[in-house]
Amino acid sequence: MKFNGFILSLFLAILLAFFFPTALSNLPIGTITDLGIAFIFFFYGLKLAPEELKLGFLNFKAHILIQLSTFLIFPLLTFLFIPLFESGTQSELWLSVFFLGVLPSTVSSSVVMVAIAKGNLPTAIFNASISGLIGILITPLWLSFFMAKSGDFDFLVILYKLCLQIVLPLILGLLLQRYLGKFARKHNTKLGYFDKAVIVLIVYTSFSNSFNSGLFENINIYDLLKITGIVILLFFTMYFLIGVICKWLNFSIQDTITAKFCGTKKSLVHGSVMVKIIFGASASVGIFLLPIMLYHILQLLIVTIFAEKYRKRIDTISE
């Protein structure tokens, strides 16, 4: 399942949810997805290579820039779009954009793109890996500022659920790495299919609940175009802003590549998992998944082009 195949499967999941929203209603979908989430992070713990993390640990300037871009600059940029929504920060559409903004970076695609572009791979591996762990605390903390008033959002309860379904399986994977780590890394591609299958199932069930409730009937084409435009603006603003900061900090071209690619990425895996844990079977889940799905597609397409350009540039410098 290549990137394009995964994107296609996401669209198919939404179509199936629209035409057959109750197709899986007889199955214990909640339990299946909960177990799937736990296994995703258990396998992640098995595959995490401590030696590669150590190699990238000392590049502090790059680490600080990437994590600040992910968890501070990106969320703050979403505030610029508040005037575009009638209900302001209480608008579900704006909150869905904000949810995108506070998510951690991707793991696999960040590392792959940095490798293609010939950037600083150890730094990419360190930041992509640590971002997901930071996000377990920072993402719900950011959301609590705007959603705690509703009474449906309890930060400590959410944090407990995230630790139970993400941190605990991850730690278990790390503890068993000496026994199963080589096996997991050898079958990384096959395990990737499992990850994607769980995400597709979460997307299907989330949109099924939204379609069943009639939630999308209140969203018109203008709203969809607005969200799409905001997602595009966020990506390019972050990409070029990080580039300016890298130039100001006199980063090498390798560190600039890594900062741009890791600092602009947002994880569909973490987004799907967190929206499932935080919002459960709420009808609003489909709305919250929409910006991250659009962003995921955009970041894959655009960063692939940029990565190839950087690779050619570095090859030219090396000759």
Short mmCIF file of C-alpha atoms in Angstrom, two decimals:
data_model
loop_
_atom_site.label_atom_id
_atom_site.label_comp_id
_atom_site.label_asym_id
_atom_site.label_seq_id
_atom_site.Cartn_x
_atom_site.Cartn_y
_atom_site.Cartn_z
CA MET A 1 0.00 0.00 0.00
CA LYS A 2 1.88 3.02 -1.29
CA PHE A 3 1.09 6.57 -0.26
CA ASN A 4 -1.33 6.99 -3.18
CA GLY A 5 -3.01 3.69 -2.34
CA PHE A 6 -3.47 4.81 1.24
CA ILE A 7 -4.95 8.14 0.17
CA LEU A 8 -7.32 6.32 -2.19
CA SER A 9 -8.38 3.96 0.63
CA LEU A 10 -9.21 6.97 2.83
CA PHE A 11 -11.52 8.40 0.16
CA LEU A 12 -13.11 4.99 -0.35
CA ALA A 13 -13.70 4.72 3.41
CA ILE A 14 -15.55 8.06 3.35
CA LEU A 15 -17.63 6.96 0.34
CA LEU A 16 -18.54 3.68 2.03
CA ALA A 17 -19.46 5.60 5.18
CA PHE A 18 -21.75 7.83 3.12
CA PHE A 19 -23.55 5.03 1.25
CA PHE A 20 -23.35 2.27 3.91
CA PRO A 21 -23.07 4.01 7.31
CA THR A 22 -24.42 1.02 9.24
CA ALA A 23 -22.54 -1.74 7.38
CA LEU A 24 -20.39 -2.65 10.40
CA SER A 25 -22.92 -1.83 13.12
CA ASN A 26 -23.17 -5.48 14.20
CA LEU A 27 -19.44 -5.65 14.94
CA PRO A 28 -17.74 -4.40 18.17
CA ILE A 29 -15.97 -1.64 16.21
CA GLY A 30 -15.07 0.33 19.34
CA THR A 31 -13.19 -2.63 20.82
CA ILE A 32 -11.53 -3.49 17.49
CA THR A 33 -10.21 0.05 16.96
CA ASP A 34 -9.08 0.35 20.60
CA LEU A 35 -7.04 -2.86 20.24
CA GLY A 36 -5.77 -1.68 16.85
CA ILE A 37 -4.54 1.59 18.37
CA ALA A 38 -2.76 -0.28 21.15
CA PHE A 39 -1.01 -2.57 18.64
CA ILE A 40 0.06 0.39 16.46
CA PHE A 41 2.03 1.86 19.35
CA PHE A 42 3.22 -1.53 20.61
CA PHE A 43 4.78 -2.17 17.18
CA TYR A 44 6.14 1.38 17.18
CA GLY A 45 7.93 0.64 20.46
CA LEU A 46 9.37 -2.56 18.97
CA LYS A 47 10.68 -0.73 15.89
CA LEU A 48 12.14 2.31 17.70
CA ALA A 49 15.94 2.10 17.43
CA PRO A 50 17.71 3.66 20.47
CA GLU A 51 21.02 3.86 18.56
CA GLU A 52 19.49 6.10 15.89
CA LEU A 53 17.94 8.35 18.55
CA LYS A 54 21.33 8.78 20.24
CA LEU A 55 22.93 9.89 16.96
CA GLY A 56 20.55 12.82 16.60
CA PHE A 57 20.32 13.78 20.27
CA LEU A 58 22.91 16.58 20.42
CA ASN A 59 21.58 18.79 17.60
CA PHE A 60 19.75 21.02 20.09
CA LYS A 61 19.11 24.07 17.87
CA ALA A 62 17.33 21.95 15.29
CA HIS A 63 15.35 20.10 17.98
CA ILE A 64 14.12 23.31 19.58
CA LEU A 65 13.10 24.85 16.24
CA ILE A 66 11.25 21.73 15.07
CA GLN A 67 9.34 21.20 18.31
CA LEU A 68 8.47 24.92 18.66
CA SER A 69 7.27 24.92 15.04
CA THR A 70 5.12 21.85 15.67
CA PHE A 71 3.58 22.73 19.02
CA LEU A 72 3.72 26.55 19.25
CA ILE A 73 4.10 28.38 15.91
CA PHE A 74 1.68 26.14 13.97
CA PRO A 75 -1.12 26.35 16.60
CA LEU A 76 -0.68 30.12 16.88
CA LEU A 77 -1.02 30.51 13.10
CA THR A 78 -4.49 28.95 13.28
CA PHE A 79 -5.59 31.93 15.41
CA LEU A 80 -5.27 34.15 12.31
CA PHE A 81 -8.29 32.36 10.80
CA ILE A 82 -10.68 32.85 13.75
CA PRO A 83 -12.40 35.89 12.08
CA LEU A 84 -13.42 33.63 9.17
CA PHE A 85 -15.77 31.65 11.42
CA GLU A 86 -19.00 33.15 12.77
CA SER A 87 -18.77 31.42 16.17
CA GLY A 88 -15.07 32.20 16.56
CA THR A 89 -13.22 29.77 18.80
CA GLN A 90 -16.47 27.92 19.53
CA SER A 91 -16.93 27.00 15.87
CA GLU A 92 -16.41 23.27 15.29
CA LEU A 93 -14.86 24.05 11.92
CA TRP A 94 -12.24 26.35 13.46
CA LEU A 95 -11.64 23.86 16.29
CA SER A 96 -10.99 21.19 13.66
CA VAL A 97 -8.33 23.44 12.10
CA PHE A 98 -6.90 24.11 15.56
CA PHE A 99 -6.86 20.36 16.24
CA LEU A 100 -4.72 19.97 13.11
CA GLY A 101 -2.43 22.72 14.40
CA VAL A 102 -1.74 21.10 17.77
CA LEU A 103 -1.01 17.59 16.47
CA PRO A 104 2.51 16.10 16.60
CA SER A 105 4.67 15.50 13.55
CA THR A 106 4.64 12.32 11.50
CA VAL A 107 7.21 9.59 12.07
CA SER A 108 7.72 7.47 8.96
CA SER A 109 7.02 10.00 6.21
CA SER A 110 9.18 12.71 7.85
CA VAL A 111 12.13 10.34 8.01
CA VAL A 112 11.57 9.01 4.48
CA MET A 113 11.34 12.50 2.95
CA VAL A 114 14.45 13.72 4.80
CA ALA A 115 16.31 10.62 3.57
CA ILE A 116 15.23 11.28 -0.05
CA ALA A 117 16.30 14.93 0.22
CA LYS A 118 19.63 13.92 1.85
CA GLY A 119 18.98 15.96 4.98
CA ASN A 120 20.14 15.25 8.54
CA LEU A 121 18.63 11.80 9.03
CA PRO A 122 19.58 11.18 12.72
CA THR A 123 18.03 14.54 13.68
CA ALA A 124 14.88 13.67 11.70
CA ILE A 125 14.57 10.29 13.42
CA PHE A 126 15.02 11.86 16.87
CA ASN A 127 12.46 14.64 16.33
CA ALA A 128 9.89 12.51 14.54
CA SER A 129 10.06 9.95 17.35
CA ILE A 130 9.98 12.39 20.26
CA SER A 131 7.21 14.54 18.72
CA GLY A 132 4.55 11.87 19.21
CA LEU A 133 5.45 11.49 22.88
CA ILE A 134 5.35 15.25 23.48
CA GLY A 135 2.01 15.42 21.69
CA ILE A 136 0.39 13.06 24.20
CA LEU A 137 0.65 15.89 26.75
CA ILE A 138 0.67 19.05 24.60
CA THR A 139 -2.18 18.25 22.18
CA PRO A 140 -4.91 17.71 24.83
CA LEU A 141 -3.48 20.58 26.90
CA TRP A 142 -3.91 23.00 23.97
CA LEU A 143 -7.42 21.68 23.31
CA SER A 144 -8.41 22.10 26.95
CA PHE A 145 -8.10 25.90 26.63
CA PHE A 146 -11.02 25.99 24.21
CA MET A 147 -13.02 22.83 24.91
CA ALA A 148 -12.99 22.46 28.70
CA LYS A 149 -15.86 24.97 28.97
CA SER A 150 -18.18 22.61 27.12
CA GLY A 151 -18.08 20.14 30.02
CA ASP A 152 -17.33 17.25 27.63
CA PHE A 153 -13.57 17.68 27.83
CA ASP A 154 -11.69 16.66 31.00
CA PHE A 155 -7.93 17.08 30.50
CA LEU A 156 -6.90 14.55 33.16
CA VAL A 157 -9.35 11.92 31.91
CA ILE A 158 -8.16 12.42 28.34
CA LEU A 159 -4.51 12.24 29.44
CA TYR A 160 -5.23 8.99 31.32
CA LYS A 161 -6.87 7.48 28.21
CA LEU A 162 -3.97 8.54 25.99
CA CYS A 163 -1.45 7.04 28.42
CA LEU A 164 -3.43 3.81 28.63
CA GLN A 165 -3.83 3.36 24.87
CA ILE A 166 -0.57 4.90 23.62
CA VAL A 167 2.14 5.16 26.29
CA LEU A 168 1.55 1.78 27.94
CA PRO A 169 1.70 -0.26 24.68
CA LEU A 170 4.71 1.83 23.58
CA ILE A 171 6.60 1.06 26.80
CA LEU A 172 5.70 -2.61 26.49
CA GLY A 173 7.08 -2.58 22.94
CA LEU A 174 10.32 -0.96 24.14
CA LEU A 175 10.68 -3.55 26.92
CA LEU A 176 10.23 -6.41 24.46
CA GLN A 177 12.44 -4.85 21.79
CA ARG A 178 15.45 -7.05 22.58
CA TYR A 179 13.33 -10.12 21.82
CA LEU A 180 11.07 -8.92 19.01
CA GLY A 181 12.78 -5.75 17.71
CA LYS A 182 14.64 -7.37 14.81
CA PHE A 183 11.50 -9.20 13.73
CA ALA A 184 9.45 -5.96 13.81
CA ARG A 185 12.04 -3.98 11.81
CA LYS A 186 12.37 -6.82 9.28
CA HIS A 187 8.59 -6.82 8.72
CA ASN A 188 8.20 -3.03 8.95
CA THR A 189 6.35 -2.77 5.63
CA LYS A 190 3.79 -5.42 6.58
CA LEU A 191 3.24 -3.81 9.98
CA GLY A 192 2.72 -0.52 8.11
CA TYR A 193 -0.24 -2.13 6.31
CA PHE A 194 -1.75 -2.93 9.69
CA ASP A 195 -1.34 0.68 10.87
CA LYS A 196 -3.02 2.00 7.74
CA ALA A 197 -5.86 -0.53 7.99
CA VAL A 198 -6.65 0.65 11.54
CA ILE A 199 -6.62 4.31 10.41
CA VAL A 200 -8.96 3.52 7.49
CA LEU A 201 -11.33 1.75 9.89
CA ILE A 202 -11.29 4.74 12.28
CA VAL A 203 -11.99 7.09 9.35
CA TYR A 204 -14.89 4.90 8.18
CA THR A 205 -16.53 4.69 11.64
CA SER A 206 -15.96 8.40 12.34
CA PHE A 207 -17.58 9.53 9.11
CA SER A 208 -20.37 6.95 9.50
CA ASN A 209 -21.33 8.54 12.82
CA SER A 210 -21.18 12.02 11.27
CA PHE A 211 -23.30 11.06 8.25
CA ASN A 212 -25.83 9.21 10.43
CA SER A 213 -26.29 12.29 12.62
CA GLY A 214 -26.75 14.59 9.62
CA LEU A 215 -23.81 16.73 10.75
CA PHE A 216 -22.44 17.29 7.24
CA GLU A 217 -25.81 18.56 6.05
CA ASN A 218 -24.96 21.83 7.80
CA ILE A 219 -21.62 22.16 5.98
CA ASN A 220 -21.79 23.68 2.51
CA ILE A 221 -19.30 23.74 -0.34
CA TYR A 222 -18.09 27.18 0.78
CA ASP A 223 -17.06 25.74 4.16
CA LEU A 224 -15.19 22.87 2.48
CA LEU A 225 -13.35 25.26 0.17
CA LYS A 226 -12.56 27.50 3.13
CA ILE A 227 -11.06 24.62 5.12
CA THR A 228 -9.07 23.47 2.07
CA GLY A 229 -7.71 26.99 1.50
CA ILE A 230 -6.73 27.35 5.16
CA VAL A 231 -4.93 24.00 5.12
CA ILE A 232 -2.93 25.03 2.02
CA LEU A 233 -2.05 28.42 3.53
CA LEU A 234 -0.94 26.83 6.80
CA PHE A 235 1.40 24.42 5.05
CA PHE A 236 3.14 26.97 2.83
CA THR A 237 3.32 29.61 5.58
CA MET A 238 4.98 27.13 7.95
CA TYR A 239 7.33 25.82 5.25
CA PHE A 240 8.66 29.22 4.22
CA LEU A 241 8.66 30.64 7.77
CA ILE A 242 10.85 27.76 8.98
CA GLY A 243 13.12 28.38 6.00
CA VAL A 244 13.55 32.04 7.02
CA ILE A 245 14.32 31.06 10.63
CA CYS A 246 16.85 28.44 9.45
CA LYS A 247 18.62 31.10 7.37
CA TRP A 248 18.64 33.47 10.36
CA LEU A 249 20.15 30.73 12.56
CA ASN A 250 22.76 29.85 9.88
CA PHE A 251 21.61 26.24 9.61
CA SER A 252 23.39 23.94 7.18
CA ILE A 253 21.38 22.83 4.16
CA GLN A 254 20.97 19.38 5.75
CA ASP A 255 19.54 20.82 8.98
CA THR A 256 17.34 23.22 6.99
CA ILE A 257 15.84 20.28 5.07
CA THR A 258 15.19 18.40 8.32
CA ALA A 259 13.64 21.42 10.07
CA LYS A 260 11.37 22.21 7.10
CA PHE A 261 10.20 18.65 6.58
CA CYS A 262 9.73 17.70 10.25
CA GLY A 263 8.41 21.10 11.39
CA THR A 264 5.62 21.26 8.81
CA LYS A 265 4.40 17.66 9.08
CA LYS A 266 1.27 16.62 10.98
CA SER A 267 0.51 13.02 11.83
CA LEU A 268 -2.66 11.42 10.46
CA VAL A 269 -1.95 8.41 12.68
CA HIS A 270 -1.87 10.49 15.87
CA GLY A 271 -4.76 12.61 14.63
CA SER A 272 -6.97 9.58 14.01
CA VAL A 273 -5.97 7.96 17.29
CA MET A 274 -6.43 11.10 19.39
CA VAL A 275 -9.75 12.04 17.81
CA LYS A 276 -11.01 8.52 18.60
CA ILE A 277 -9.79 8.67 22.22
CA ILE A 278 -10.79 12.29 22.91
CA PHE A 279 -14.15 12.43 21.13
CA GLY A 280 -15.15 8.74 21.12
CA ALA A 281 -18.23 8.05 18.98
CA SER A 282 -19.26 11.71 18.83
CA ALA A 283 -20.90 12.86 15.60
CA SER A 284 -18.31 15.66 15.39
CA VAL A 285 -15.41 13.27 14.85
CA GLY A 286 -15.71 13.43 11.05
CA ILE A 287 -15.38 17.21 11.15
CA PHE A 288 -12.20 16.99 13.23
CA LEU A 289 -10.66 14.46 10.86
CA LEU A 290 -11.35 16.50 7.72
CA PRO A 291 -8.49 19.09 7.94
CA ILE A 292 -5.87 16.51 8.95
CA MET A 293 -6.84 14.25 6.03
CA LEU A 294 -6.58 17.16 3.59
CA TYR A 295 -3.29 18.23 5.13
CA HIS A 296 -1.92 14.68 5.00
CA ILE A 297 -2.56 14.47 1.26
CA LEU A 298 -1.08 17.93 0.64
CA GLN A 299 2.08 17.33 2.70
CA LEU A 300 2.82 14.05 0.91
CA LEU A 301 2.40 15.51 -2.57
CA ILE A 302 4.24 18.79 -2.02
CA VAL A 303 7.07 17.55 0.22
CA THR A 304 7.82 14.75 -2.27
CA ILE A 305 8.45 17.43 -4.93
CA PHE A 306 10.57 19.54 -2.56
CA ALA A 307 12.55 16.48 -1.43
CA GLU A 308 13.49 15.59 -5.00
CA LYS A 309 14.60 19.20 -5.68
CA TYR A 310 16.78 19.23 -2.55
CA ARG A 311 18.31 15.87 -3.49
CA LYS A 312 19.36 17.21 -6.90
CA ARG A 313 20.71 20.38 -5.29
CA ILE A 314 22.86 18.45 -2.80
CA ASP A 315 24.08 16.11 -5.54
CA THR A 316 25.16 19.17 -7.55
CA ILE A 317 27.01 20.64 -4.53
CA SER A 318 28.76 17.32 -3.89
CA GLU A 319 30.07 17.00 -7.47
#
